[in-house]
Amino acid sequence: MFRSTKRRTAGRKNFESSIISSSTPNAYLANVYNNSKLTFYTLPPVGEITLDEFETWAIDRIKILNEIESCAARNKSYKEIESIVAPMIQQTLPLNSTNVEKLNRERQKDYYSHFILRLCFSRSQELRTKFLKNETTLFKIRYNQLTNAEQQQFVKSLNLPWDFISLEEKEQLSTKLFNSISASLGYVLQLDDVQKRKYFEQEEFIKIPFEYVTDLLPQRSIFLQRGTAYVPKFQQLQLLVNEFSAKLEAALISTSHAFPSLDEDDRILPILTHLSSGYSLNYSQDSYGANENSSDINAITVGSKEIVDQFPLCGQHAMYGLRTLHHLKYTARQQFTLFLKGIGLSLEDALTFWSGEFKSVSIDKFNKEYKYNIRHSYGLEGGRINYKPWDCRTILSKPRPQKGEYHGCPYRDLSSDSLARKLREMGLEEKDVQQILEISDKGDYTNACSRVLEVKTNGHVQEQVTHPNLYFDRMRQYTKSQQTEA
Amino acid sequence: MPTIASEMTTDNLESSSMASSPVNPNVSSRNRPPSSPLKQIPSDSLGPASDSLDSSNKKISADDMAFYYERLLPFRYVFQWLNHSPKPQKDFTMREFAYEHRSGAYQRYNSFESPEDFKSSVVRVNPTRFEVGAVYAVNPSERKTLPKSAMKPLEKELVFDIDLTDYDEIRTCCSKTQICTKCWKFITAATKVLDVALREDFGFEHMIWVFSGRRGAHCWVSDKRARSLDESKRRAIVEYLDILKNKGTKRLNLRRPLHPHIQRSLDILKPDFLTIIQEQDPWRDDEVAIQDLLSKIPNSSITDALKKEWTTKPHRSSLDKFQDISSMAQRLPKANDKKMVIEAEEDIILEVVYPRLDVEVSRQMIHLLKSPFCIHPGTGNVCVPFDANKEFNPMTSPNLRQIQGELLKYDEEHRGDDKKVANWDKTSLKPYTDLFTAFVKRLLASEVTGKRERDEQEPDLEF
């Protein structure tokens, strides 16, 4: 009835055979890049590479993406990210050789590494979002590195449904166009009124269906006429970025559907798993409460000095709030419950711990008003989502704590005085305290936290803290290793 | 919703008959027993309505509704409007409808195979109203047998909801559920602004405005392009239109030069604003409101002078007060100061009369909205479509009681006539169904189906 094994060649027919069959890999690459230095990565790569290349190329790209991610986690502006990442790109993932042979090799590395990472990061929603965000930033950086002519050429190669408007049309709509973009010229390009006029005189506008630029609608920074958006050139990058990320998102989802068919290949899969976990800088826990670090965490030990000392400052601060008030407000409960869940506190222990700490609350009231929340955080109520502990970025994105609230990031939310006092209580020396205060003042909150980790481990752990649980784990590993040595 | 549910239970007979056949919202409507013949009771005996536009208007009974569904509601046009074609296709058959039962139970995920199925189900179930939802990839009534992820909405009309309750802080003539022709002017102003923006800015052509039956209006945009927008795009459109979104107690403070959409809205609203201020007169004696008005003027020399002026002349009308501000501004020596006060006045105009939108209704694709031509259960008014650019008077729009009478009278007078006339054409519903059919006709013509309409005969109106 069915042929048990499919003929090998049959599968290949899915690809756009016209391009593949008639060209060598180099010509193919030149084709997908359309003589530009950028691409939307629409077609899968063809041609063979070695397993070694497979892994090293992917690692080189991951390093860049991780740097972008860690910059973003530290609240760096786009400009700062660009200045940090651009040299890395130049070193390991350049795309600007003038020699055709060399350029093709560069393209090949860029192209393959992108597709390998697509495989790595397509498997879960979390990984996809991460990859999407970082690749989009990478795309943006690279686009900005192109010359004007190259940008135009690239845009042309995309065949998007847009036109540059004629001078007459611009003349005709002049007032409306100027009034539409005037505000954004002010806050995006920081121009004053005279400069705005001048800029407008020279600015070119693109016409495109409004659906492509909906993220420019809420600020009303573009002119709309009968379903067509008039986008000034300086907003064009946003448009490309939207398009890039929309296409990539769709591609990632279809890649994830194709993933099961890779199961047969026992060479690739281990590399992929290794890549998406080991080299991932953003700390994400796959198994809660089941790692070797957590065996001794329970309702009684979780509040002990020994354990609390290993908390990052936000955890210690929440614990302090809880011990002082015998209660915590909603956001702090969320943040802290999930943090404790992340360090391995089981649901049962969590309920015991919280009801014990809420001394002013009767058991009845606790069961009625708080138990549900905690169970919810553990994925046992409502939508049954297994919530993950908040990373630093999430914590920093929540509303700041008001008086009597203990969530958030102490490096951002505490006054210099109380922060200094807290740091001294953690046993830091005065010079370190001052240094950390300085870092916090600059707004590098996660850097300040990383520095604390470094000092507390006597320089043994030099890792960027992007997640409170990462801090805890590293701290714990260090403490254990010290104990075994002793 | 809860108010309606409590109104329903005043009908004792009705609720006891409901008790004997409780409606499980998840049970298919097809299993419901036919309505009991016991309900033949003159509706006058049911006591006066608690709130109504018209003192002669009594509670709407189940029989009234059955009569209306059976004989007057133009199902075929509603069907064509949602189906975008004369022959049933997925736009209709995969679409969700919800019933609100007389018990107050709300039953979602009904879907129908054909206009006949649609009508007979509504007639049989006899809900107080039915609402229209999104088109799904699968048949909504079969959702139980399908994985949750399959119930993704594919398409839905882009909808807007404006409600007079959002204007309570500024309207003085009525409050809560009451309305009059004076406060309806807020809605008229809002519909004008939105209608123009949707046409001029977004290029939509096929929208219909519908009176919600009591104190608001809905707008349905049926263009293919609008129907296929995803939620983030819908949100972006509403945010583009919703210029009051960050409005607290502070002044609106819009950036100058004004965006063309805001400038155009302002030009449209200025005359309406003056009329509304004159009629509502919010700043005559209300000290808090006057203070609030003054706090929005960014020039202390003017506000001081105005305070003095208005204390010496109490009970000065709002319109006069507003014009005082303008004339004071004219006398300012510096052009820049003058400009700032004028701009503040423009902001005030927009704050008072610019449409107040419900973002979530427009954004969510799965949100349901009452169908045109339903009867508002509290007022008995028909949710009639109207033209945004013509005067619409909600106080004189058709009411179920009235059109019931008209239909019976017409049939009485024309007994024996051979000419076949659609029931709604015998009543004052006619201009509204005419408006709707013309709208639906234009919509159908614009749908690029590629298929030629095989059946070009006038459809049987009395199916």
PDB file of N, CA and C in Angstrom, chain B residues 194-251:
ATOM      1  N   LEU B 194     -15.371  59.827  13.295  1.00  0.00           N
ATOM      2  CA  LEU B 194     -14.847  58.489  13.036  1.00  0.00           C
ATOM      3  C   LEU B 194     -15.129  58.064  11.596  1.00  0.00           C
ATOM      4  N   ASP B 195     -16.319  58.379  11.126  1.00  0.00           N
ATOM      5  CA  ASP B 195     -16.688  57.986   9.772  1.00  0.00           C
ATOM      6  C   ASP B 195     -15.710  58.578   8.764  1.00  0.00           C
ATOM      7  N   VAL B 196     -15.435  59.870   8.908  1.00  0.00           N
ATOM      8  CA  VAL B 196     -14.495  60.514   7.992  1.00  0.00           C
ATOM      9  C   VAL B 196     -13.107  59.899   8.114  1.00  0.00           C
ATOM     10  N   ALA B 197     -12.653  59.684   9.347  1.00  0.00           N
ATOM     11  CA  ALA B 197     -11.301  59.145   9.529  1.00  0.00           C
ATOM     12  C   ALA B 197     -11.175  57.766   8.913  1.00  0.00           C
ATOM     13  N   LEU B 198     -12.193  56.920   9.117  1.00  0.00           N
ATOM     14  CA  LEU B 198     -12.113  55.573   8.572  1.00  0.00           C
ATOM     15  C   LEU B 198     -12.094  55.597   7.047  1.00  0.00           C
ATOM     16  N   ARG B 199     -12.846  56.526   6.475  1.00  0.00           N
ATOM     17  CA  ARG B 199     -12.866  56.619   5.011  1.00  0.00           C
ATOM     18  C   ARG B 199     -11.598  57.273   4.481  1.00  0.00           C
ATOM     19  N   GLU B 200     -11.299  58.467   4.987  1.00  0.00           N
ATOM     20  CA  GLU B 200     -10.212  59.259   4.412  1.00  0.00           C
ATOM     21  C   GLU B 200      -8.840  58.686   4.760  1.00  0.00           C
ATOM     22  N   ASP B 201      -8.653  58.293   6.002  1.00  0.00           N
ATOM     23  CA  ASP B 201      -7.322  57.860   6.407  1.00  0.00           C
ATOM     24  C   ASP B 201      -7.074  56.396   6.078  1.00  0.00           C
ATOM     25  N   PHE B 202      -8.059  55.549   6.380  1.00  0.00           N
ATOM     26  CA  PHE B 202      -7.816  54.121   6.199  1.00  0.00           C
ATOM     27  C   PHE B 202      -8.402  53.570   4.907  1.00  0.00           C
ATOM     28  N   GLY B 203      -9.151  54.375   4.213  1.00  0.00           N
ATOM     29  CA  GLY B 203      -9.679  53.930   2.925  1.00  0.00           C
ATOM     30  C   GLY B 203     -10.794  52.908   3.031  1.00  0.00           C
ATOM     31  N   PHE B 204     -11.429  52.800   4.197  1.00  0.00           N
ATOM     32  CA  PHE B 204     -12.545  51.866   4.306  1.00  0.00           C
ATOM     33  C   PHE B 204     -13.794  52.485   3.678  1.00  0.00           C
ATOM     34  N   GLU B 205     -14.617  51.638   3.107  1.00  0.00           N
ATOM     35  CA  GLU B 205     -15.806  52.148   2.423  1.00  0.00           C
ATOM     36  C   GLU B 205     -17.095  51.559   2.951  1.00  0.00           C
ATOM     37  N   HIS B 206     -16.995  50.344   3.471  1.00  0.00           N
ATOM     38  CA  HIS B 206     -18.231  49.634   3.781  1.00  0.00           C
ATOM     39  C   HIS B 206     -18.496  49.594   5.267  1.00  0.00           C
ATOM     40  N   MET B 207     -18.868  50.742   5.816  1.00  0.00           N
ATOM     41  CA  MET B 207     -19.219  50.664   7.227  1.00  0.00           C
ATOM     42  C   MET B 207     -20.654  51.075   7.462  1.00  0.00           C
ATOM     43  N   ILE B 208     -21.201  50.498   8.505  1.00  0.00           N
ATOM     44  CA  ILE B 208     -22.576  50.805   8.859  1.00  0.00           C
ATOM     45  C   ILE B 208     -22.616  51.186  10.336  1.00  0.00           C
ATOM     46  N   TRP B 209     -23.330  52.256  10.595  1.00  0.00           N
ATOM     47  CA  TRP B 209     -23.504  52.695  11.986  1.00  0.00           C
ATOM     48  C   TRP B 209     -24.833  52.170  12.499  1.00  0.00           C
ATOM     49  N   VAL B 210     -24.846  51.668  13.713  1.00  0.00           N
ATOM     50  CA  VAL B 210     -26.057  51.067  14.251  1.00  0.00           C
ATOM     51  C   VAL B 210     -26.349  51.651  15.633  1.00  0.00           C
ATOM     52  N   PHE B 211     -27.594  52.073  15.807  1.00  0.00           N
ATOM     53  CA  PHE B 211     -28.049  52.559  17.104  1.00  0.00           C
ATOM     54  C   PHE B 211     -28.069  51.377  18.057  1.00  0.00           C
ATOM     55  N   SER B 212     -27.464  51.518  19.235  1.00  0.00           N
ATOM     56  CA  SER B 212     -27.387  50.348  20.119  1.00  0.00           C
ATOM     57  C   SER B 212     -28.712  50.109  20.844  1.00  0.00           C
ATOM     58  N   GLY B 213     -29.686  50.982  20.646  1.00  0.00           N
ATOM     59  CA  GLY B 213     -31.004  50.740  21.224  1.00  0.00           C
ATOM     60  C   GLY B 213     -31.261  51.569  22.465  1.00  0.00           C
ATOM     61  N   ARG B 214     -30.188  52.088  23.065  1.00  0.00           N
ATOM     62  CA  ARG B 214     -30.429  52.892  24.243  1.00  0.00           C
ATOM     63  C   ARG B 214     -29.594  54.165  24.244  1.00  0.00           C
ATOM     64  N   ARG B 215     -28.282  54.022  24.432  1.00  0.00           N
ATOM     65  CA  ARG B 215     -27.509  55.256  24.643  1.00  0.00           C
ATOM     66  C   ARG B 215     -26.177  55.240  23.913  1.00  0.00           C
ATOM     67  N   GLY B 216     -26.117  54.537  22.814  1.00  0.00           N
ATOM     68  CA  GLY B 216     -24.836  54.519  22.127  1.00  0.00           C
ATOM     69  C   GLY B 216     -24.983  54.089  20.688  1.00  0.00           C
ATOM     70  N   ALA B 217     -23.845  53.936  20.044  1.00  0.00           N
ATOM     71  CA  ALA B 217     -23.853  53.510  18.652  1.00  0.00           C
ATOM     72  C   ALA B 217     -22.665  52.589  18.406  1.00  0.00           C
ATOM     73  N   HIS B 218     -22.871  51.671  17.484  1.00  0.00           N
ATOM     74  CA  HIS B 218     -21.796  50.779  17.063  1.00  0.00           C
ATOM     75  C   HIS B 218     -21.463  51.062  15.616  1.00  0.00           C
ATOM     76  N   CYS B 219     -20.204  50.873  15.290  1.00  0.00           N
ATOM     77  CA  CYS B 219     -19.822  50.972  13.881  1.00  0.00           C
ATOM     78  C   CYS B 219     -19.224  49.640  13.459  1.00  0.00           C
ATOM     79  N   TRP B 220     -19.694  49.122  12.348  1.00  0.00           N
ATOM     80  CA  TRP B 220     -19.143  47.865  11.800  1.00  0.00           C
ATOM     81  C   TRP B 220     -18.452  48.191  10.482  1.00  0.00           C
ATOM     82  N   VAL B 221     -17.177  47.877  10.383  1.00  0.00           N
ATOM     83  CA  VAL B 221     -16.469  48.076   9.119  1.00  0.00           C
ATOM     84  C   VAL B 221     -16.331  46.713   8.452  1.00  0.00           C
ATOM     85  N   SER B 222     -16.931  46.588   7.263  1.00  0.00           N
ATOM     86  CA  SER B 222     -16.987  45.275   6.625  1.00  0.00           C
ATOM     87  C   SER B 222     -16.016  45.089   5.471  1.00  0.00           C
ATOM     88  N   ASP B 223     -15.193  46.072   5.177  1.00  0.00           N
ATOM     89  CA  ASP B 223     -14.231  45.910   4.092  1.00  0.00           C
ATOM     90  C   ASP B 223     -13.381  44.673   4.342  1.00  0.00           C
ATOM     91  N   LYS B 224     -13.080  43.965   3.268  1.00  0.00           N
ATOM     92  CA  LYS B 224     -12.238  42.778   3.375  1.00  0.00           C
ATOM     93  C   LYS B 224     -10.945  43.105   4.130  1.00  0.00           C
ATOM     94  N   ARG B 225     -10.381  44.230   3.792  1.00  0.00           N
ATOM     95  CA  ARG B 225      -9.106  44.622   4.391  1.00  0.00           C
ATOM     96  C   ARG B 225      -9.241  44.826   5.906  1.00  0.00           C
ATOM     97  N   ALA B 226     -10.378  45.346   6.318  1.00  0.00           N
ATOM     98  CA  ALA B 226     -10.596  45.571   7.755  1.00  0.00           C
ATOM     99  C   ALA B 226     -10.873  44.254   8.462  1.00  0.00           C
ATOM    100  N   ARG B 227     -11.587  43.359   7.790  1.00  0.00           N
ATOM    101  CA  ARG B 227     -11.958  42.095   8.425  1.00  0.00           C
ATOM    102  C   ARG B 227     -10.740  41.246   8.721  1.00  0.00           C
ATOM    103  N   SER B 228      -9.711  41.354   7.868  1.00  0.00           N
ATOM    104  CA  SER B 228      -8.580  40.450   8.052  1.00  0.00           C
ATOM    105  C   SER B 228      -7.468  41.041   8.914  1.00  0.00           C
ATOM    106  N   LEU B 229      -7.684  42.178   9.525  1.00  0.00           N
ATOM    107  CA  LEU B 229      -6.667  42.743  10.407  1.00  0.00           C
ATOM    108  C   LEU B 229      -6.470  41.866  11.638  1.00  0.00           C
ATOM    109  N   ASP B 230      -5.204  41.718  12.059  1.00  0.00           N
ATOM    110  CA  ASP B 230      -5.001  40.968  13.302  1.00  0.00           C
ATOM    111  C   ASP B 230      -5.154  41.915  14.496  1.00  0.00           C
ATOM    112  N   GLU B 231      -5.055  41.351  15.700  1.00  0.00           N
ATOM    113  CA  GLU B 231      -5.395  42.160  16.868  1.00  0.00           C
ATOM    114  C   GLU B 231      -4.427  43.305  17.091  1.00  0.00           C
ATOM    115  N   SER B 232      -3.150  43.080  16.789  1.00  0.00           N
ATOM    116  CA  SER B 232      -2.210  44.174  17.043  1.00  0.00           C
ATOM    117  C   SER B 232      -2.476  45.330  16.089  1.00  0.00           C
ATOM    118  N   LYS B 233      -2.892  45.014  14.872  1.00  0.00           N
ATOM    119  CA  LYS B 233      -3.202  46.076  13.917  1.00  0.00           C
ATOM    120  C   LYS B 233      -4.475  46.805  14.327  1.00  0.00           C
ATOM    121  N   ARG B 234      -5.441  46.034  14.837  1.00  0.00           N
ATOM    122  CA  ARG B 234      -6.663  46.683  15.318  1.00  0.00           C
ATOM    123  C   ARG B 234      -6.333  47.637  16.454  1.00  0.00           C
ATOM    124  N   ARG B 235      -5.482  47.170  17.331  1.00  0.00           N
ATOM    125  CA  ARG B 235      -5.114  48.022  18.445  1.00  0.00           C
ATOM    126  C   ARG B 235      -4.461  49.308  17.918  1.00  0.00           C
ATOM    127  N   ALA B 236      -3.566  49.159  16.955  1.00  0.00           N
ATOM    128  CA  ALA B 236      -2.868  50.334  16.422  1.00  0.00           C
ATOM    129  C   ALA B 236      -3.851  51.329  15.824  1.00  0.00           C
ATOM    130  N   ILE B 237      -4.853  50.816  15.125  1.00  0.00           N
ATOM    131  CA  ILE B 237      -5.841  51.715  14.523  1.00  0.00           C
ATOM    132  C   ILE B 237      -6.617  52.459  15.608  1.00  0.00           C
ATOM    133  N   VAL B 238      -7.063  51.730  16.626  1.00  0.00           N
ATOM    134  CA  VAL B 238      -7.820  52.400  17.690  1.00  0.00           C
ATOM    135  C   VAL B 238      -6.938  53.434  18.384  1.00  0.00           C
ATOM    136  N   GLU B 239      -5.679  53.086  18.599  1.00  0.00           N
ATOM    137  CA  GLU B 239      -4.808  54.037  19.276  1.00  0.00           C
ATOM    138  C   GLU B 239      -4.572  55.276  18.420  1.00  0.00           C
ATOM    139  N   TYR B 240      -4.519  55.067  17.119  1.00  0.00           N
ATOM    140  CA  TYR B 240      -4.402  56.214  16.212  1.00  0.00           C
ATOM    141  C   TYR B 240      -5.612  57.127  16.372  1.00  0.00           C
ATOM    142  N   LEU B 241      -6.788  56.514  16.473  1.00  0.00           N
ATOM    143  CA  LEU B 241      -8.023  57.297  16.553  1.00  0.00           C
ATOM    144  C   LEU B 241      -8.272  57.851  17.950  1.00  0.00           C
ATOM    145  N   ASP B 242      -7.771  57.149  18.945  1.00  0.00           N
ATOM    146  CA  ASP B 242      -8.116  57.504  20.316  1.00  0.00           C
ATOM    147  C   ASP B 242      -7.160  58.567  20.854  1.00  0.00           C
ATOM    148  N   ILE B 243      -7.442  59.825  20.554  1.00  0.00           N
ATOM    149  CA  ILE B 243      -6.480  60.847  20.978  1.00  0.00           C
ATOM    150  C   ILE B 243      -6.625  61.200  22.454  1.00  0.00           C
ATOM    151  N   LEU B 244      -7.698  60.725  23.097  1.00  0.00           N
ATOM    152  CA  LEU B 244      -7.895  61.067  24.503  1.00  0.00           C
ATOM    153  C   LEU B 244      -7.305  60.021  25.438  1.00  0.00           C
ATOM    154  N   LYS B 245      -6.547  59.059  24.912  1.00  0.00           N
ATOM    155  CA  LYS B 245      -6.219  57.886  25.728  1.00  0.00           C
ATOM    156  C   LYS B 245      -5.431  58.213  26.999  1.00  0.00           C
ATOM    157  N   ASN B 246      -4.548  59.205  26.935  1.00  0.00           N
ATOM    158  CA  ASN B 246      -3.747  59.478  28.126  1.00  0.00           C
ATOM    159  C   ASN B 246      -4.339  60.589  28.974  1.00  0.00           C
ATOM    160  N   LYS B 247      -5.608  60.829  28.728  1.00  0.00           N
ATOM    161  CA  LYS B 247      -6.214  61.969  29.374  1.00  0.00           C
ATOM    162  C   LYS B 247      -6.479  61.677  30.848  1.00  0.00           C
ATOM    163  N   GLY B 248      -5.850  62.457  31.701  1.00  0.00           N
ATOM    164  CA  GLY B 248      -6.183  62.391  33.121  1.00  0.00           C
ATOM    165  C   GLY B 248      -6.944  63.651  33.426  1.00  0.00           C
ATOM    166  N   THR B 249      -6.571  64.293  34.532  1.00  0.00           N
ATOM    167  CA  THR B 249      -7.207  65.566  34.826  1.00  0.00           C
ATOM    168  C   THR B 249      -6.477  66.698  34.116  1.00  0.00           C
ATOM    169  N   LYS B 250      -5.265  66.368  33.658  1.00  0.00           N
ATOM    170  CA  LYS B 250      -4.463  67.406  33.025  1.00  0.00           C
ATOM    171  C   LYS B 250      -4.977  67.726  31.626  1.00  0.00           C
ATOM    172  N   ARG B 251      -4.455  68.808  31.107  1.00  0.00           N
ATOM    173  CA  ARG B 251      -4.834  69.217  29.770  1.00  0.00           C
ATOM    174  C   ARG B 251      -4.316  68.218  28.745  1.00  0.00           C
TER     175      ARG B 251
END
